[in-house]
Amino acid sequence: MKQLLAVDWGTTSLRGALLDGTGSVTHERSSANGLLNVRAGGFAEVLEAEFGDWLRVPGTLCLMAGMVGSKQGWQEAPYCASPAGLAEVAQHLTWIERTGRQISQRIAVVPGMSCENEGVPDVMRGEETQVFGALQLLGMQEGVFVLPGTHSKWVRVQAGRIEGLATFMTGEFYALLRQHSILARTLPAVDDELDGAAFDEGVALALRRGSLLGTAFSVRTLSLFARKSAQSLPSYLSGLVIGEELRAQSLGGVEHVVLIGSDTLTQRYARALAQCRVGAHSIGALATWRGLWAIAQTLESR
Amino acid sequence: MKQLLAVDWGTTSLRGALLDGTGSVTHERSSANGLLNVRAGGFAEVLEAEFGDWLRVPGTLCLMAGMVGSKQGWQEAPYCASPAGLAEVAQHLTWIERTGRQISQRIAVVPGMSCENEGVPDVMRGEETQVFGALQLLGMQEGVFVLPGTHSKWVRVQAGRIEGLATFMTGEFYALLRQHSILARTLPAVDDELDGAAFDEGVALALRRGSLLGTAFSVRTLSLFARKSAQSLPSYLSGLVIGEELRAQSLGGVEHVVLIGSDTLTQRYARALAQCRVGAHSIGALATWRGLWAIAQTLESR
């Protein structure tokens, strides 16, 4: 492989990076051409428009992760069942047929990963690649990886393989409560910067109590009795939902986790985890590129 | 007191009952004139329009419970702090001044009740009256009372006094997930009748797992892998949220509870409680009238 075009194609955005033969990122590009902005059958065209100059270099491999492999994406890439490592993922790539087109590079979609938790399935798409990247970047073979977001993923790794995962709809619950619930009337229209003390109080209550169904109502009552300023309430609510996510984990014996995501979110999670006496180090967007690079390497070495 | 006009004035509806000198309900009326449909300063007018004929009978006492005593209501009736019984509630009635009007009956608003749970306030308005009514109807002096709804209330009673309460935003979370979350895409437009087996599965998962943040995602994955029919998913989701409410309780040592509410809801809760080996008996709208009657009796006997 001369070079790798690493693509992270999600619902709302399309990001790509060019990695040279040593795995170094030489260029990055991004656009709003996520799945929602691509017409049916238009994926090849969009890829070419965005990255045609890179793709045309002979010997380029293109690997794509994310929702591009879902039913709503370019081509469905069936989930790879966990436990699974890089070998299984490289084996289950979905190759895209591009007969009759000028560009004849090798293009594949990385499968998402599924698992069974007590008879109930769980899935992720894209996060598996980030975890493989983080493992390589940090030189780790095992650990707990947390990918905060609309749907947070907790991923357990042993011996370099993903053993299982669990999804928490934390970001989505925050948005629902923030925008559509009775609490929205109490909250200011715009979120200020994080109020650390209010956030910590929210985390603490969530860790003590049994359910967000109950703790969420405290946003209303604390406001009703003027015990908290309206400006501090979004931070408090953020603490409640993130604290709830932590409370639901089995963190006994876990001394630290790896957080993968944007600084804004990983900083909040690190702060909340500190209350559980769990350390955290954070890693950003590079994890995706490095994960796709690790899959490419596995592919080449077969 | 010759007769009692018992009024349940909520956000979306206005209900009233006439009780004779023995406490028997002789007439009932209801309308959509809840707080949302009453203009500022228009409460006296609406009460007279709805119940003027009953109010004009000399010696009539009128007691009103519900959101009519909130800041958005007729006149704010400050919360009565728990622990509190009928005596405290009767003492903290907010009497309405009606100088210069033709109807000069005694009219009062029943206070809501507040409590502190580990430094966080909780409140209810109207439910305290239903609990007092249930106590009298069932000849009880202690127990756990559950009032399911948009915001479910769990009320603990000892020696005839309300010791504390806890709110769970169960009905509201169901509506948020049903209408505004990613799960809405998976769910059919209209709820069918309850699918008992799917409901039970939802309850069971909620009782086993740590948080609705996690279990809610199973609505999506079970659908993704075609393990459940779309028609059964609303019942399953209902089981998840009600099960979550039960999981959050300390039900150790509780053998049965009293459910107060509509048949549709109390039947679901009774079904879910059975999985926790907790029995339930249910009581309907009569609880409010009997609760206001109990407050009136306390008032008269002072």
PDB file of C-alpha atoms in Angstrom, chain A residues 67 71-72 79 114 116-123 151 153 167-170 172-173 176-177 180-183 205 208-218 220-222 224-225 227 236 241-242 244-245 247-248, chain B residues 67 71-72 79 114 116-123 151 153 167-170 172-173 176-177 180-183 205 208-218 220-222 224-225 227 236 241-242 244-245 247-248:
ATOM      1  CA  MET A  67     -22.606   5.001   9.305  1.00  0.00           C
ATOM      2  CA  LYS A  71     -28.552   0.327   5.812  1.00  0.00           C
ATOM      3  CA  GLN A  72     -28.868   4.044   5.081  1.00  0.00           C
ATOM      4  CA  TYR A  79     -21.851  -6.248  11.944  1.00  0.00           C
ATOM      5  CA  SER A 114     -22.208  -6.228  17.660  1.00  0.00           C
ATOM      6  CA  GLU A 116     -25.022  -9.826  23.091  1.00  0.00           C
ATOM      7  CA  ASN A 117     -25.579  -8.586  26.625  1.00  0.00           C
ATOM      8  CA  GLU A 118     -27.810 -11.054  28.491  1.00  0.00           C
ATOM      9  CA  GLY A 119     -29.809 -11.859  25.391  1.00  0.00           C
ATOM     10  CA  VAL A 120     -30.099  -8.273  24.170  1.00  0.00           C
ATOM     11  CA  PRO A 121     -28.023  -7.128  21.176  1.00  0.00           C
ATOM     12  CA  ASP A 122     -25.911  -3.990  21.175  1.00  0.00           C
ATOM     13  CA  VAL A 123     -24.073  -2.379  18.256  1.00  0.00           C
ATOM     14  CA  HIS A 151     -25.005   7.510  22.128  1.00  0.00           C
ATOM     15  CA  LYS A 153     -20.197   3.542  23.948  1.00  0.00           C
ATOM     16  CA  THR A 167     -24.495   1.849  24.599  1.00  0.00           C
ATOM     17  CA  PHE A 168     -25.880   4.669  26.748  1.00  0.00           C
ATOM     18  CA  MET A 169     -28.140   7.288  25.168  1.00  0.00           C
ATOM     19  CA  THR A 170     -26.652   9.991  27.360  1.00  0.00           C
ATOM     20  CA  GLU A 172     -29.666  12.193  23.439  1.00  0.00           C
ATOM     21  CA  PHE A 173     -31.336  12.156  26.882  1.00  0.00           C
ATOM     22  CA  LEU A 176     -34.474  15.599  25.040  1.00  0.00           C
ATOM     23  CA  LEU A 177     -34.634  16.969  28.577  1.00  0.00           C
ATOM     24  CA  HIS A 180     -38.519  19.025  24.951  1.00  0.00           C
ATOM     25  CA  SER A 181     -39.239  18.295  28.634  1.00  0.00           C
ATOM     26  CA  ILE A 182     -40.900  20.378  31.329  1.00  0.00           C
ATOM     27  CA  LEU A 183     -37.350  21.262  32.467  1.00  0.00           C
ATOM     28  CA  LEU A 205     -26.588  13.236  43.099  1.00  0.00           C
ATOM     29  CA  ARG A 208     -26.064   8.514  45.072  1.00  0.00           C
ATOM     30  CA  ARG A 209     -29.539   7.950  43.644  1.00  0.00           C
ATOM     31  CA  GLY A 210     -31.165   5.138  41.737  1.00  0.00           C
ATOM     32  CA  SER A 211     -32.381   6.648  38.474  1.00  0.00           C
ATOM     33  CA  LEU A 212     -32.384   9.683  36.209  1.00  0.00           C
ATOM     34  CA  LEU A 213     -36.207   9.393  36.237  1.00  0.00           C
ATOM     35  CA  GLY A 214     -35.971  10.744  39.770  1.00  0.00           C
ATOM     36  CA  THR A 215     -32.897  12.969  39.754  1.00  0.00           C
ATOM     37  CA  ALA A 216     -33.995  14.898  36.644  1.00  0.00           C
ATOM     38  CA  PHE A 217     -36.935  16.349  38.595  1.00  0.00           C
ATOM     39  CA  SER A 218     -34.490  18.075  40.937  1.00  0.00           C
ATOM     40  CA  ARG A 220     -37.257  21.760  38.558  1.00  0.00           C
ATOM     41  CA  THR A 221     -37.455  21.743  42.338  1.00  0.00           C
ATOM     42  CA  LEU A 222     -34.057  23.370  42.920  1.00  0.00           C
ATOM     43  CA  LEU A 224     -38.657  26.313  42.268  1.00  0.00           C
ATOM     44  CA  PHE A 225     -37.068  26.978  45.661  1.00  0.00           C
ATOM     45  CA  ARG A 227     -31.619  27.051  45.360  1.00  0.00           C
ATOM     46  CA  TYR A 236     -26.180  20.621  36.671  1.00  0.00           C
ATOM     47  CA  VAL A 241     -26.922  12.527  32.905  1.00  0.00           C
ATOM     48  CA  ILE A 242     -23.168  11.876  32.778  1.00  0.00           C
ATOM     49  CA  GLU A 244     -26.084   8.463  35.635  1.00  0.00           C
ATOM     50  CA  GLU A 245     -24.016   6.881  32.862  1.00  0.00           C
ATOM     51  CA  ARG A 247     -23.437   4.949  38.036  1.00  0.00           C
ATOM     52  CA  ALA A 248     -24.693   2.305  35.614  1.00  0.00           C
TER      53      ALA A 248
ATOM     54  CA  MET B  67     -52.187  23.150  40.363  1.00  0.00           C
ATOM     55  CA  LYS B  71     -47.749  30.180  41.013  1.00  0.00           C
ATOM     56  CA  GLN B  72     -49.617  29.827  37.737  1.00  0.00           C
ATOM     57  CA  TYR B  79     -46.138  23.960  50.194  1.00  0.00           C
ATOM     58  CA  SER B 114     -42.781  19.310  49.990  1.00  0.00           C
ATOM     59  CA  GLU B 116     -36.203  17.122  51.502  1.00  0.00           C
ATOM     60  CA  ASN B 117     -34.448  14.040  50.196  1.00  0.00           C
ATOM     61  CA  GLU B 118     -30.747  14.225  51.043  1.00  0.00           C
ATOM     62  CA  GLY B 119     -30.658  17.966  50.612  1.00  0.00           C
ATOM     63  CA  VAL B 120     -32.758  18.048  47.444  1.00  0.00           C
ATOM     64  CA  PRO B 121     -36.358  19.268  47.592  1.00  0.00           C
ATOM     65  CA  ASP B 122     -39.278  17.369  46.116  1.00  0.00           C
ATOM     66  CA  VAL B 123     -42.892  18.490  45.749  1.00  0.00           C
ATOM     67  CA  HIS B 151     -44.615  12.668  36.995  1.00  0.00           C
ATOM     68  CA  LYS B 153     -45.204  10.164  42.951  1.00  0.00           C
ATOM     69  CA  THR B 167     -41.065  12.077  42.035  1.00  0.00           C
ATOM     70  CA  PHE B 168     -40.176  10.049  38.925  1.00  0.00           C
ATOM     71  CA  MET B 169     -40.635  11.605  35.489  1.00  0.00           C
ATOM     72  CA  THR B 170     -41.714   8.255  34.061  1.00  0.00           C
ATOM     73  CA  GLU B 172     -42.717  12.248  30.524  1.00  0.00           C
ATOM     74  CA  PHE B 173     -39.644  10.127  29.673  1.00  0.00           C
ATOM     75  CA  LEU B 176     -39.989  12.050  25.065  1.00  0.00           C
ATOM     76  CA  LEU B 177     -38.572   8.730  23.867  1.00  0.00           C
ATOM     77  CA  HIS B 180     -38.735  12.907  19.996  1.00  0.00           C
ATOM     78  CA  SER B 181     -35.894  10.365  20.248  1.00  0.00           C
ATOM     79  CA  ILE B 182     -34.206   8.220  17.608  1.00  0.00           C
ATOM     80  CA  LEU B 183     -36.480   5.393  18.827  1.00  0.00           C
ATOM     81  CA  LEU B 205     -34.641  -5.957  31.529  1.00  0.00           C
ATOM     82  CA  ARG B 208     -31.806  -6.405  35.794  1.00  0.00           C
ATOM     83  CA  ARG B 209     -29.867  -3.470  34.349  1.00  0.00           C
ATOM     84  CA  GLY B 210     -28.496  -0.265  35.804  1.00  0.00           C
ATOM     85  CA  SER B 211     -30.095   2.542  33.847  1.00  0.00           C
ATOM     86  CA  LEU B 212     -32.702   3.530  31.279  1.00  0.00           C
ATOM     87  CA  LEU B 213     -29.866   5.332  29.434  1.00  0.00           C
ATOM     88  CA  GLY B 214     -28.710   1.851  28.466  1.00  0.00           C
ATOM     89  CA  THR B 215     -31.890  -0.217  28.271  1.00  0.00           C
ATOM     90  CA  ALA B 216     -33.685   2.304  26.028  1.00  0.00           C
ATOM     91  CA  PHE B 217     -31.202   1.567  23.229  1.00  0.00           C
ATOM     92  CA  SER B 218     -32.431  -2.038  23.149  1.00  0.00           C
ATOM     93  CA  ARG B 220     -33.451   0.095  18.526  1.00  0.00           C
ATOM     94  CA  THR B 221     -31.229  -2.983  18.460  1.00  0.00           C
ATOM     95  CA  LEU B 222     -34.058  -5.509  18.960  1.00  0.00           C
ATOM     96  CA  LEU B 224     -32.500  -3.762  13.978  1.00  0.00           C
ATOM     97  CA  PHE B 225     -32.072  -7.522  14.329  1.00  0.00           C
ATOM     98  CA  ARG B 227     -36.101  -9.773  17.242  1.00  0.00           C
ATOM     99  CA  TYR B 236     -41.777  -2.993  25.499  1.00  0.00           C
ATOM    100  CA  VAL B 241     -39.641   2.969  31.850  1.00  0.00           C
ATOM    101  CA  ILE B 242     -42.065   1.568  34.437  1.00  0.00           C
ATOM    102  CA  GLU B 244     -36.902   1.527  35.726  1.00  0.00           C
ATOM    103  CA  GLU B 245     -39.161   3.403  38.158  1.00  0.00           C
ATOM    104  CA  ARG B 247     -35.864  -0.613  40.134  1.00  0.00           C
ATOM    105  CA  ALA B 248     -35.112   2.804  41.638  1.00  0.00           C
TER     106      ALA B 248
END
